[in-house]
Each structure stands twice: as C-alpha cells, then as structure tokens.
C-alpha cells in the first residue's frame, strides 16, 4: 500500500456567512491521480486554495507527508513540494519563458536542486513540455494553450511531489487537451501525485484513477470514475431532479 | 565582462568627482550637482520599492525628510561627524521603513499608495511639532569647521554625495541581478503566483521597504548642512517628492539604470531651467516630461533601450535562422 501524501481532514471554510466548504475530508496517495469535480460554485477552487495555502481554512486540518501544514503560508508549502497551476494563467509577464521557470527553481525547489544547474534544469522541463525552442520568448505574448503549458512547466520547476492543476484545459480544443494530458501523464510517471480540477469530463475520466465530487461545499462522492458517473447523487448535482 | 565594466565606471565617476573639486572654483556648480545627485539617490531608493517590487507609492519622500530630521537631531545632540550621521540616519530610516512596511505592505495598488501618502503626512506633523529640531519655525544648522581633506565644506558635501550616489546605484544594481531582485520582479508581476512558487513575498517586500527607507535616509542626512536652514516646508518639499517619482518613471522602473538615467536627465534639465529661465518653471518641466513619457514611452528610457536591443537581437536571430 502506498502512503498517503495528502490528508484533508474535516476542512471547513466560510466567507462571512457563506459556507464554501463544509467539513470535507479526503486523502491522496503517493503518485495517485485524483480528479476533483463538481458544479460551478461547489468549492473546488476554495479547496485547492486551502491546500496550497492561498487561503487559510477555518476548521479542520491539512496534512502533507505526515506534517500538519494547516498554519503554513503558501511559500512554505511550495517549498515542501505542493505546486499549483492557476485557472487563469498568471505568468510573470515581464520575464521570458525560461526566467519564469527560474523563479520556482530559485525559491520553492532551492533546497532540492543543484544550484549550478538551474539553467539546465529549466531547459529539461521545457523539453518535457515541448517548449525548448520558446525559452527566450516573452511570456506575455504567448497564446492561450502555450500560456497553460508555461503555467504547468513553471509548477513543474517547483519540483513538486503534489501538483494541483486548476482547470488547465478550460477553453482548449480537443487536440490541445490531449497535449496537456500527455504532459500530466509524463509528470505522473516521474512520481508526482496530481489533483486535477476540470470540467472536461473526457479528460477527467481518462486521466484520473479516482474522483472526488463536491456539491455546495460538501463531498458527495469519492470513488473510481466508473462508479462516480453512475452515482445518482452526482447525477442530481449536475442535472437536477 | 559586464561586472568589470560597471566597476570601472564606478572608479571613473569617483575619480571625476574628486578631480572636479580641484579644477572647479565656482561654488554654484557644486550646489547644482549636489541637487542632481540628491535626486538620483532618491530616485534609486524609490525605484527599489516602486519599480522592482511594483509598489508604487507617494510616501517615499517622507523618508528623505526623516533622514533630514534625524541628521539635525543627531547633530544637535552629539555633534557627530557627517559620515556617522549618515550611517545612523540610514539605520533609523531603514527601521522605520521596515515598520511602516509591515503596516502598509498588505495593501495593494491605490490603497497602498494612499496609505503611504498618509504616512508622509504623519511624518510631517511630527516634524511640525517637534520643538527640539525647530518645529514649524525651522532651525539653522551651522556647517562644521572641519571639512576633512577639502578646501571648503561644500566641496566635502559634494564628494560625500558622489560617493553616496555611487553606493546607492551599486546597491540597487546588485539587488536587481540577485536572487532577491528576481523574487521582487516576480512579486511585481504577480504576487499570488510568486507566493505559490515559493517566494516569501512578505519578507522580500519588507527587505525592499527597508532598503528604500535606508537609501532615502542617506539622501536626506547631508541636506541640513547643505541648505543651512531647514523647516518642514523645505524638508517635505513637493518638488523633492515629485522628483523622486518622476525621475524613475522617466528613466524606466524595471531596470537599475532607469532611475539613474532619469535623475541625471531631469535633474540637469531642472538646473538649467532654474538658471536660464526661472525656478518656478521647474515643476512645469517635470510635469510635461512625465506626461510625455507616460503617453509615449511608459517603460521609460531604459525600456526604450531594452526594446531597441531586443529588436536588434530578434532581427539578428531572423537573419541567422
């Protein structure tokens, strides 16, 4: 049995009177591929904000590799090996593509990389994503799909043990979705656990070994893809009565 | 290569400054260059927080005044020699920068800018009511007799300013090419993303605010000895505050040499208009240059230089590929 890399225990997050997450628990094993789905406003992004440290939860705890990280700020979680990509790409727009990757290498991954090989490390990641020819391009002028690739490669440069991919494929064409999926599979082969938040069900069912479904801040299903799709409660959440 | 070039430049500037004290007799030139260099240090200081880190603010010049008053107080209390006063002033202003940074740096954009403006007004109120350093009526500061190795105290002040300007520029250049500078640039581009990439954003912002405060402090410390009479109106002068923002904006905020170019250009133009036309025209000159640059070259002169270089590089790449 593989060890749990992430344990989310009874996590609650409120915004004023609105309960965005209502004591949600789930685990993730090392090197697992987990899908996190749910209708709009169900709390997916809030959940990963609480996991990555962009938001602090009000109750419950987050445990990463047996360490309670509930109170750690985001940059420390990044150092431990939690990386995320953003739903709306947030490149460092004044920098070139490769400079974007050097930031996480110099900060998040600093304790885990050879300090004299940062450039080479960055190039290796760009090759993995198929971006090696674009290294010196200005990151602000990239196309949508390339922006997503940059977002993923920058997350990779943080040398994560857990990658949270927040709608990395929204708005992409079907062939572009396949490109991104391929990158995520390559990553997973290298031992990185992945939480995928996605609305494109084709991608979720193809990629994920297990799916957690959120609805209105509560977990309503947690099972392999096949069973989740047949779950009457999931159907109700998406389609109504 | 580049590193050597920079340090050779530093030596040349220092040597030129020293030679200037030998060959120039007219004191006006020392005064004029002093003002330009003071603007340069303030521009470089503002740019550390406003340019590198992207925290545009209106309060930085308040730290210049804090430096001025620290200097007056230390001079009155202990009659310390100027170099010591400068170091003490840098430390005190750096600490105040750290403290006010801790209070204000959680704000963003316009809110931060306004909070810093409020902070400068608080400083001014304190200066207005602090009788020991002259209060609202102001105070005279006598130039010490000892002008070290120089013929006059003005020449000494001038040389001090040359050294401080070189120091500020070297520090800002070091910062921009270091790991810290990369982190600051990441914060400027996207703070949330930076934090998620492991950049300790609050710590770096505080470092940036402390350096800004410290450099403003060293710009202000020699000022009382330079003008002999200080009141809150002169220490918190609008022109000085506006220059500290206008110079980096015109020179370009993203690169260390931006504020240096902006300060030398704008400062020189101002000195020339003061002499040839009128000192009242100064603000008009700053204003029109600012409008021109913000509309035509928002990245400033350094941005133009950078684009030009890049354009050439791209053309080269194309002809090769």
Coordinates of C-alpha atoms in Angstrom, one line a residue:
Chain A
X1 CA 0.0 0.0 0.0
X2 CA 1.3 3.4 -0.9
X3 CA 1.5 6.0 1.8
X4 CA -0.9 9.0 2.0
X5 CA 0.8 12.1 0.7
X6 CA -2.1 14.4 1.5
X7 CA -4.8 14.1 4.1
X8 CA -7.6 16.7 4.2
X9 CA -9.4 16.3 7.4
X10 CA -12.8 17.9 8.2
X11 CA -11.9 21.0 6.3
X12 CA -14.3 24.0 6.7
X13 CA -14.0 27.4 5.0
X14 CA -16.5 30.2 5.4
X15 CA -16.7 33.5 3.6
X16 CA -18.7 35.6 6.0
X17 CA -22.0 33.7 6.5
X18 CA -21.5 31.6 3.3
X19 CA -20.1 28.1 3.9
X20 CA -17.9 27.4 0.9
X21 CA -16.5 24.1 2.3
X22 CA -18.4 22.1 4.9
X23 CA -16.1 19.6 6.8
X24 CA -14.8 17.9 3.7
X25 CA -12.3 15.1 4.1
X26 CA -10.3 13.1 1.5
X27 CA -6.9 11.5 1.1
X28 CA -4.5 11.2 -1.7
X29 CA -1.9 8.5 -2.1
X30 CA 1.6 9.0 -3.3
X31 CA 1.7 9.2 -7.1
X32 CA -2.1 9.0 -7.3
X33 CA -4.1 10.8 -10.0
X34 CA -7.2 12.3 -8.4
X35 CA -10.0 14.2 -10.1
X36 CA -11.8 16.9 -8.2
X37 CA -15.1 17.8 -9.9
X38 CA -18.4 19.5 -9.1
X39 CA -20.7 22.1 -10.5
X40 CA -19.7 25.8 -10.5
X41 CA -19.5 27.2 -7.0
X42 CA -19.2 23.8 -5.4
X43 CA -16.0 24.8 -3.6
X44 CA -13.3 23.2 -5.8
X45 CA -11.1 26.2 -6.2
X46 CA -11.6 27.1 -2.5
X47 CA -10.4 23.6 -1.6
X48 CA -7.2 23.9 -3.6
X49 CA -6.6 27.4 -2.2
X50 CA -6.8 25.9 1.2
X51 CA -4.4 23.0 0.2
X52 CA -1.9 25.3 -1.5
X53 CA -2.1 28.0 1.3
X54 CA -3.6 30.9 -0.7
X55 CA -6.5 30.8 1.8
X56 CA -6.5 29.6 5.4
X57 CA -9.3 27.2 6.5
X58 CA -11.5 28.0 9.5
X59 CA -11.6 24.4 10.9
X60 CA -10.1 21.1 10.2
X61 CA -6.6 20.3 9.1
X62 CA -4.4 19.7 6.1
X63 CA -1.6 17.1 6.4
X64 CA 1.1 16.7 3.8
X65 CA 3.6 13.9 4.1
X66 CA 2.6 13.4 7.8
X67 CA 3.3 17.0 8.6
X68 CA 0.4 19.3 9.7
X69 CA 0.6 22.2 7.3
X70 CA -2.7 23.9 8.2
X71 CA -1.0 27.1 9.5
X72 CA 1.9 27.3 7.0
X73 CA 1.9 30.1 4.5
X74 CA 1.8 29.3 0.8
X75 CA 5.5 29.8 0.1
X76 CA 6.5 27.3 2.8
X77 CA 4.0 24.7 1.4
X78 CA 5.6 25.3 -2.1
X79 CA 9.0 24.5 -0.5
X80 CA 7.6 21.3 0.9
X81 CA 6.5 20.2 -2.6
X82 CA 3.0 21.4 -3.2
X83 CA 2.7 23.2 -6.6
X84 CA -0.3 24.5 -8.3
X85 CA -1.2 26.0 -11.7
X86 CA -3.8 28.7 -11.9
X87 CA -7.2 28.6 -13.6
X88 CA -6.4 32.0 -15.2
X89 CA -2.7 31.8 -16.2
X90 CA -0.6 34.1 -14.1
X91 CA 2.8 34.3 -15.9
X92 CA 5.5 36.6 -14.7
X93 CA 4.8 38.8 -17.7
X94 CA 8.0 40.9 -17.7
X95 CA 10.1 37.8 -17.9
X96 CA 11.0 35.3 -20.7
X97 CA 9.6 31.8 -20.6
X98 CA 12.8 30.4 -19.1
X99 CA 13.0 33.2 -16.5
X100 CA 9.5 32.2 -15.4
X101 CA 10.9 28.8 -14.6
X102 CA 13.9 30.1 -12.8
X103 CA 11.8 31.7 -10.1
X104 CA 10.5 28.4 -8.6
X105 CA 13.9 26.8 -9.1
X106 CA 15.5 29.6 -7.1
X107 CA 12.8 29.6 -4.4
X108 CA 10.5 26.6 -4.0
X109 CA 12.9 24.0 -5.2
X110 CA 16.1 25.7 -3.9
X111 CA 16.9 23.1 -1.3
X112 CA 16.4 20.3 -3.7
X113 CA 18.3 21.4 -6.8
X114 CA 21.9 21.7 -7.8
X115 CA 22.5 25.5 -7.6
X116 CA 24.9 25.5 -10.5
X117 CA 22.5 23.7 -12.8
X118 CA 19.4 25.9 -12.7
X119 CA 19.5 26.8 -16.4
X120 CA 19.9 23.1 -17.4
X121 CA 17.1 22.1 -15.0
X122 CA 14.8 24.7 -16.6
X123 CA 15.7 23.5 -20.1
X124 CA 15.0 19.9 -19.2
X125 CA 11.5 20.9 -18.0
X126 CA 10.9 22.9 -21.2
X127 CA 11.9 19.9 -23.2
X128 CA 9.5 17.7 -21.3
X129 CA 6.7 20.1 -22.2
X130 CA 8.0 20.5 -25.8
X131 CA 8.8 24.2 -25.2
X132 CA 12.6 24.1 -25.7
X133 CA 12.5 26.4 -28.7
X134 CA 10.5 29.0 -26.9
X135 CA 12.8 29.5 -23.9
X136 CA 13.7 33.1 -24.7
X137 CA 10.3 34.2 -25.8
X138 CA 8.4 36.9 -23.9
X139 CA 5.9 35.2 -21.7
X140 CA 3.3 37.9 -22.1
X141 CA 2.9 37.3 -25.8
X142 CA 2.1 33.5 -25.6
X143 CA -1.1 32.0 -27.0
X144 CA -3.7 30.6 -24.6
X145 CA -2.5 26.9 -24.9
X146 CA 1.1 28.0 -24.6
X147 CA 0.2 30.0 -21.5
X148 CA -1.3 26.9 -20.0
X149 CA 1.9 24.9 -20.8
X150 CA 4.0 27.6 -19.3
X151 CA 1.8 27.5 -16.2
X152 CA 2.3 23.7 -15.9
X153 CA 6.1 23.9 -16.6
X154 CA 6.5 26.6 -14.0
X155 CA 4.7 24.4 -11.5
X156 CA 7.0 21.6 -12.5
X157 CA 10.0 23.7 -11.9
X158 CA 9.0 23.9 -8.3
X159 CA 9.9 20.2 -8.2
X160 CA 6.6 19.2 -6.6
X161 CA 5.5 16.0 -5.0
X162 CA 2.0 17.1 -5.5
X163 CA 0.7 19.1 -8.4
X164 CA -2.7 20.7 -8.3
X165 CA -3.9 21.6 -11.7
X166 CA -6.8 24.0 -11.7
X167 CA -8.7 23.8 -14.9
X168 CA -5.5 23.7 -17.0
X169 CA -7.6 22.7 -20.0
X170 CA -10.6 25.1 -19.9
X171 CA -11.3 26.6 -23.3
X172 CA -8.8 24.5 -25.2
X173 CA -9.5 22.5 -28.4
X174 CA -9.7 18.7 -28.2
X175 CA -6.2 18.2 -29.6
X176 CA -4.8 20.8 -27.2
X177 CA -6.5 19.0 -24.3
X178 CA -4.6 15.8 -25.4
X179 CA -1.3 17.7 -25.4
X180 CA -1.9 18.9 -21.8
X181 CA -3.0 15.4 -20.7
X182 CA 0.2 14.0 -22.1
X183 CA 2.2 16.4 -20.1
X184 CA 0.3 15.5 -16.9
X185 CA 0.8 11.8 -17.6
X186 CA 4.6 12.3 -18.1
X187 CA 4.7 14.2 -14.8
X188 CA 2.8 11.4 -13.0
X189 CA 5.3 8.9 -14.4
X190 CA 8.0 10.8 -12.6
X191 CA 6.3 10.1 -9.3
X192 CA 4.2 13.3 -8.9
X193 CA 0.8 12.9 -7.4
X194 CA -1.8 15.0 -9.3
X195 CA -5.1 16.6 -8.3
X196 CA -7.0 17.6 -11.4
X197 CA -9.8 20.1 -11.3
X198 CA -11.6 20.0 -14.5
X199 CA -14.9 20.4 -16.3
X200 CA -13.9 18.5 -19.3
X201 CA -15.2 15.0 -18.3
X202 CA -13.4 13.2 -21.2
X203 CA -10.1 14.4 -19.7
X204 CA -11.1 13.6 -16.1
X205 CA -12.2 10.0 -16.8
X206 CA -9.1 9.4 -19.0
X207 CA -6.6 10.7 -16.5
X208 CA -7.9 10.1 -13.0
X209 CA -7.8 6.9 -11.0
X210 CA -10.3 8.2 -8.5
X211 CA -12.8 11.1 -8.5
X212 CA -14.0 13.2 -5.6
X213 CA -17.2 15.1 -6.3
X214 CA -18.1 18.3 -4.4
X215 CA -21.5 19.9 -4.4
X216 CA -22.3 23.1 -2.4
X217 CA -19.3 22.7 -0.2
X218 CA -19.9 19.0 0.7
X219 CA -18.3 15.9 -0.6
X220 CA -21.0 13.7 -2.3
X221 CA -18.9 11.0 -3.9
X222 CA -15.4 9.6 -3.7
X223 CA -14.8 6.5 -5.9
X224 CA -13.3 5.2 -9.2
X225 CA -14.6 7.1 -12.3
X226 CA -17.0 4.4 -13.4
X227 CA -18.9 4.3 -10.1
X228 CA -18.9 8.0 -9.7
X229 CA -20.5 8.6 -13.1
X230 CA -23.3 6.1 -12.2
X231 CA -23.9 7.7 -8.8
X232 CA -27.5 9.0 -8.6
X233 CA -26.5 11.8 -6.3
X234 CA -23.8 13.1 -8.7
X235 CA -26.3 13.0 -11.5
X236 CA -28.7 15.0 -9.3
X237 CA -26.0 17.6 -8.5
X238 CA -25.2 18.2 -12.2
X239 CA -28.6 17.7 -13.8
X240 CA -31.1 18.5 -11.1
X241 CA -34.0 16.3 -10.0
Chain B
X1 CA 32.6 41.4 -18.6
X2 CA 29.6 43.5 -17.6
X3 CA 30.6 43.4 -13.9
X4 CA 34.1 44.8 -14.7
X5 CA 32.5 47.5 -16.9
X6 CA 30.3 48.6 -14.1
X7 CA 33.1 48.8 -11.5
X8 CA 35.4 50.6 -14.0
X9 CA 32.5 53.1 -14.4
X10 CA 32.3 53.5 -10.6
X11 CA 36.0 54.3 -10.4
X12 CA 35.8 56.8 -13.2
X13 CA 32.9 58.6 -11.6
X14 CA 34.6 58.7 -8.2
X15 CA 37.8 60.0 -9.9
X16 CA 35.9 62.6 -11.9
X17 CA 34.1 63.7 -8.8
X18 CA 37.4 64.1 -6.9
X19 CA 39.0 66.0 -9.8
X20 CA 36.0 68.3 -10.0
X21 CA 36.8 69.6 -6.5
X22 CA 40.3 70.5 -7.7
X23 CA 39.5 72.2 -11.0
X24 CA 36.3 73.9 -10.4
X25 CA 36.2 77.1 -8.3
X26 CA 32.7 78.4 -8.8
X27 CA 30.7 77.0 -5.9
X28 CA 27.4 77.1 -7.9
X29 CA 28.5 74.0 -9.8
X30 CA 28.9 72.1 -6.5
X31 CA 25.4 73.2 -5.4
X32 CA 23.9 72.2 -8.8
X33 CA 25.5 68.8 -8.9
X34 CA 24.6 68.2 -5.3
X35 CA 20.9 68.7 -6.1
X36 CA 21.1 66.4 -9.1
X37 CA 22.8 63.7 -7.1
X38 CA 20.3 64.0 -4.2
X39 CA 17.6 63.4 -6.8
X40 CA 19.5 60.4 -8.1
X41 CA 19.8 58.7 -4.7
X42 CA 16.1 59.4 -4.0
X43 CA 15.1 58.1 -7.5
X44 CA 17.1 54.9 -7.0
X45 CA 15.6 54.5 -3.5
X46 CA 12.1 55.0 -4.7
X47 CA 12.7 52.5 -7.5
X48 CA 13.6 49.7 -5.2
X49 CA 10.1 49.6 -3.8
X50 CA 8.1 51.3 -6.5
X51 CA 9.9 49.8 -9.6
X52 CA 11.5 46.5 -8.7
X53 CA 8.7 45.4 -6.4
X54 CA 5.9 47.3 -8.1
X55 CA 4.6 49.0 -5.0
X56 CA 4.1 52.5 -6.5
X57 CA 3.8 55.0 -3.6
X58 CA 3.7 58.7 -2.8
X59 CA 5.2 58.5 0.6
X60 CA 8.8 57.6 0.0
X61 CA 10.0 61.2 0.0
X62 CA 8.8 61.3 3.6
X63 CA 11.7 59.1 4.5
X64 CA 14.0 61.7 3.0
X65 CA 12.6 64.2 5.5
X66 CA 13.0 61.7 8.3
X67 CA 16.7 61.4 7.3
X68 CA 16.9 65.2 7.3
X69 CA 15.5 65.5 10.8
X70 CA 17.4 62.5 12.2
X71 CA 20.5 64.3 11.0
X72 CA 19.5 67.6 12.7
X73 CA 18.7 65.8 15.9
X74 CA 22.0 63.8 16.0
X75 CA 24.0 66.9 15.1
X76 CA 22.4 68.9 17.8
X77 CA 22.6 66.2 20.5
X78 CA 26.0 64.7 19.8
X79 CA 27.7 66.9 17.1
X80 CA 28.7 63.7 15.3
X81 CA 30.8 63.9 12.2
X82 CA 28.7 63.6 9.0
X83 CA 29.7 60.1 7.9
X84 CA 28.5 58.7 11.2
X85 CA 25.3 60.8 11.0
X86 CA 24.7 59.3 7.5
X87 CA 25.1 55.7 8.8
X88 CA 22.9 56.4 11.8
X89 CA 20.3 58.0 9.6
X90 CA 20.3 55.1 7.1
X91 CA 19.8 52.7 10.0
X92 CA 16.9 54.7 11.6
X93 CA 15.2 55.3 8.2
X94 CA 15.6 51.6 7.3
X95 CA 14.0 50.6 10.5
X96 CA 11.1 53.0 10.1
X97 CA 10.8 51.7 6.5
X98 CA 10.5 48.2 7.9
X99 CA 7.9 49.2 10.5
X100 CA 5.7 51.2 8.2
X101 CA 6.2 48.5 5.5
X102 CA 4.9 45.9 8.0
X103 CA 1.8 48.1 8.5
X104 CA 1.1 49.1 4.9
X105 CA 2.5 46.4 2.6
X106 CA -0.5 44.1 3.0
X107 CA -2.4 46.7 1.0
X108 CA -2.3 46.7 -2.8
X109 CA -2.3 49.2 -5.6
X110 CA -4.1 52.5 -5.0
X111 CA -4.8 51.6 -1.3
X112 CA -1.1 51.2 -0.7
X113 CA -0.2 54.4 -2.5
X114 CA -2.7 56.4 -0.4
X115 CA -1.6 54.7 2.9
X116 CA 2.0 55.8 2.1
X117 CA 0.8 59.4 1.4
X118 CA -1.0 59.4 4.8
X119 CA 2.3 58.1 6.4
X120 CA 4.2 61.0 4.9
X121 CA 1.7 63.4 6.4
X122 CA 2.1 61.8 9.8
X123 CA 5.9 62.4 9.5
X124 CA 5.3 66.0 8.6
X125 CA 3.0 66.5 11.5
X126 CA 5.6 65.1 13.8
X127 CA 8.3 67.4 12.4
X128 CA 6.0 70.4 12.7
X129 CA 5.5 69.7 16.4
X130 CA 9.0 68.6 17.4
X131 CA 10.5 71.7 19.0
X132 CA 13.9 70.2 19.6
X133 CA 14.6 70.2 15.8
X134 CA 12.9 73.6 15.2
X135 CA 9.3 72.7 14.9
X136 CA 7.2 74.6 12.4
X137 CA 9.5 77.7 12.6
X138 CA 12.5 75.7 11.4
X139 CA 16.1 75.7 12.5
X140 CA 19.6 76.8 11.5
X141 CA 22.3 74.2 11.1
X142 CA 25.9 75.5 11.0
X143 CA 28.4 73.8 8.8
X144 CA 31.1 72.3 10.9
X145 CA 34.6 73.9 10.6
X146 CA 36.3 70.7 9.7
X147 CA 36.0 70.0 6.0
X148 CA 38.3 67.0 6.1
X149 CA 40.7 67.0 3.1
X150 CA 38.7 69.5 1.1
X151 CA 39.1 73.3 0.6
X152 CA 35.6 74.0 1.7
X153 CA 32.7 72.2 3.3
X154 CA 30.7 72.5 0.1
X155 CA 33.3 70.5 -1.7
X156 CA 33.3 67.9 1.0
X157 CA 29.5 67.6 0.9
X158 CA 29.7 67.3 -2.9
X159 CA 32.2 64.4 -2.6
X160 CA 30.1 62.8 0.0
X161 CA 27.1 63.0 -2.4
X162 CA 29.1 61.5 -5.2
X163 CA 30.1 58.5 -3.0
X164 CA 26.5 58.0 -1.7
X165 CA 25.1 58.2 -5.3
X166 CA 27.6 55.5 -6.4
X167 CA 26.8 53.4 -3.4
X168 CA 23.0 53.7 -3.9
X169 CA 23.4 52.8 -7.6
X170 CA 25.7 49.8 -6.9
X171 CA 23.3 48.5 -4.2
X172 CA 20.3 48.8 -6.5
X173 CA 22.1 47.1 -9.3
X174 CA 23.3 44.3 -7.0
X175 CA 19.7 43.9 -5.8
X176 CA 18.2 43.8 -9.3
X177 CA 20.6 41.0 -10.5
X178 CA 20.5 39.0 -7.3
X179 CA 18.1 36.2 -6.3
X180 CA 16.2 38.8 -4.2
X181 CA 15.7 41.0 -7.2
X182 CA 14.3 38.1 -9.2
X183 CA 11.9 37.5 -6.3
X184 CA 10.9 41.1 -6.3
X185 CA 10.3 41.1 -10.0
X186 CA 8.1 38.0 -9.5
X187 CA 6.1 39.9 -6.8
X188 CA 5.7 42.9 -9.2
X189 CA 4.4 40.7 -12.0
X190 CA 2.0 38.5 -9.9
X191 CA 2.2 38.3 -6.2
X192 CA -0.1 35.3 -5.8
X193 CA 1.8 33.3 -8.3
X194 CA 5.1 34.3 -6.7
X195 CA 4.0 33.1 -3.3
X196 CA 2.9 29.8 -4.8
X197 CA 6.3 29.4 -6.4
X198 CA 8.0 29.6 -3.0
X199 CA 8.8 33.3 -2.9
X200 CA 8.5 34.6 0.6
X201 CA 6.6 37.6 -0.5
X202 CA 6.1 39.5 2.8
X203 CA 9.7 39.1 3.8
X204 CA 11.0 40.3 0.4
X205 CA 8.7 43.3 0.5
X206 CA 9.9 44.2 3.9
X207 CA 13.5 44.0 2.7
X208 CA 12.6 46.2 -0.2
X209 CA 10.9 48.7 2.1
X210 CA 13.8 48.8 4.5
X211 CA 16.3 49.4 1.7
X212 CA 14.1 52.1 0.2
X213 CA 13.9 53.8 3.7
X214 CA 17.6 53.5 4.3
X215 CA 18.6 55.0 0.9
X216 CA 16.1 57.8 1.4
X217 CA 17.7 58.4 4.8
X218 CA 21.2 58.7 3.3
X219 CA 19.9 61.2 0.7
X220 CA 18.4 63.3 3.5
X221 CA 21.2 63.2 6.1
X222 CA 23.6 65.7 4.5
X223 CA 20.7 68.0 3.4
X224 CA 20.7 70.3 6.6
X225 CA 24.4 71.0 6.2
X226 CA 23.8 71.8 2.5
X227 CA 21.0 74.4 2.9
X228 CA 21.8 75.6 6.5
X229 CA 18.2 76.4 7.3
X230 CA 15.6 73.6 7.5
X231 CA 11.9 73.9 8.1
X232 CA 9.2 71.3 7.4
X233 CA 8.3 73.1 4.2
X234 CA 11.8 72.6 2.7
X235 CA 12.3 69.0 4.0
X236 CA 8.8 67.9 2.8
X237 CA 9.0 70.0 -0.4
X238 CA 6.6 69.0 -3.1
X239 CA 9.3 69.3 -5.8
X240 CA 11.6 66.9 -4.0
X241 CA 8.8 64.4 -3.5
X242 CA 7.6 64.6 -7.1
X243 CA 11.1 64.3 -8.5
X244 CA 11.6 61.0 -6.5
X245 CA 8.7 59.6 -8.5
X246 CA 9.2 61.4 -11.8
X247 CA 12.8 60.5 -12.3
X248 CA 12.4 56.7 -12.2
X249 CA 9.2 57.0 -14.3
X250 CA 11.0 58.9 -17.0
X251 CA 14.2 56.7 -16.8
X252 CA 12.3 53.4 -16.6
X253 CA 11.4 51.5 -13.5
X254 CA 12.2 47.9 -14.5
X255 CA 16.0 48.3 -14.6
X256 CA 18.5 49.5 -12.2
X257 CA 19.9 52.1 -14.6
X258 CA 16.5 53.6 -15.3
X259 CA 16.3 55.9 -12.3
X260 CA 19.9 56.9 -12.8
X261 CA 19.3 58.0 -16.4
X262 CA 16.1 59.7 -15.4
X263 CA 17.7 61.6 -12.5
X264 CA 20.7 62.8 -14.5
X265 CA 18.4 63.9 -17.3
X266 CA 15.6 65.5 -15.4
X267 CA 17.9 66.9 -12.7
X268 CA 20.2 68.6 -15.3
X269 CA 17.3 70.0 -17.2
X270 CA 15.9 71.4 -14.0
X271 CA 19.2 73.0 -13.0
X272 CA 19.5 74.6 -16.5
X273 CA 15.9 76.0 -16.5
X274 CA 16.4 77.3 -13.0
X275 CA 19.4 79.3 -14.1
X276 CA 18.3 80.3 -17.6
X277 CA 14.6 80.8 -17.3
X278 CA 13.1 80.6 -13.8
X279 CA 13.0 78.3 -10.8
X280 CA 9.2 78.4 -10.9
X281 CA 9.2 76.6 -14.2
X282 CA 10.8 73.5 -12.6
X283 CA 7.5 71.8 -11.8
X284 CA 6.1 72.5 -15.2
X285 CA 9.2 70.9 -16.8
X286 CA 8.7 67.8 -14.6
X287 CA 5.0 67.7 -15.4
X288 CA 5.3 68.0 -19.1
X289 CA 8.1 65.4 -19.3
X290 CA 6.1 63.0 -17.2
X291 CA 3.0 63.4 -19.4
X292 CA 5.2 62.9 -22.5
X293 CA 6.8 59.8 -21.2
X294 CA 3.7 58.1 -19.7
X295 CA 1.9 58.5 -23.0
X296 CA 4.7 57.9 -25.5
X297 CA 7.1 55.6 -23.6
X298 CA 5.5 54.1 -20.5
X299 CA 8.5 51.9 -19.9
X300 CA 10.8 54.9 -19.7
X301 CA 14.2 55.4 -21.4
X302 CA 15.5 52.2 -20.0
X303 CA 12.5 50.4 -21.5
X304 CA 13.2 52.0 -24.9
X305 CA 16.9 51.0 -24.8
X306 CA 15.9 47.4 -23.8
X307 CA 13.3 47.2 -26.7
X308 CA 15.9 48.5 -29.1
X309 CA 18.4 45.9 -28.0
X310 CA 15.8 43.2 -28.2
X311 CA 14.6 44.3 -31.6
X312 CA 18.2 44.1 -32.9
X313 CA 18.6 40.7 -31.3
X314 CA 15.5 39.4 -32.9
X315 CA 16.5 40.8 -36.3
X316 CA 19.8 39.1 -35.9
X317 CA 18.1 35.8 -35.0
X318 CA 15.9 36.0 -38.0
X319 CA 18.7 36.7 -40.4
X320 CA 20.6 33.7 -39.0
X321 CA 17.7 31.3 -38.8

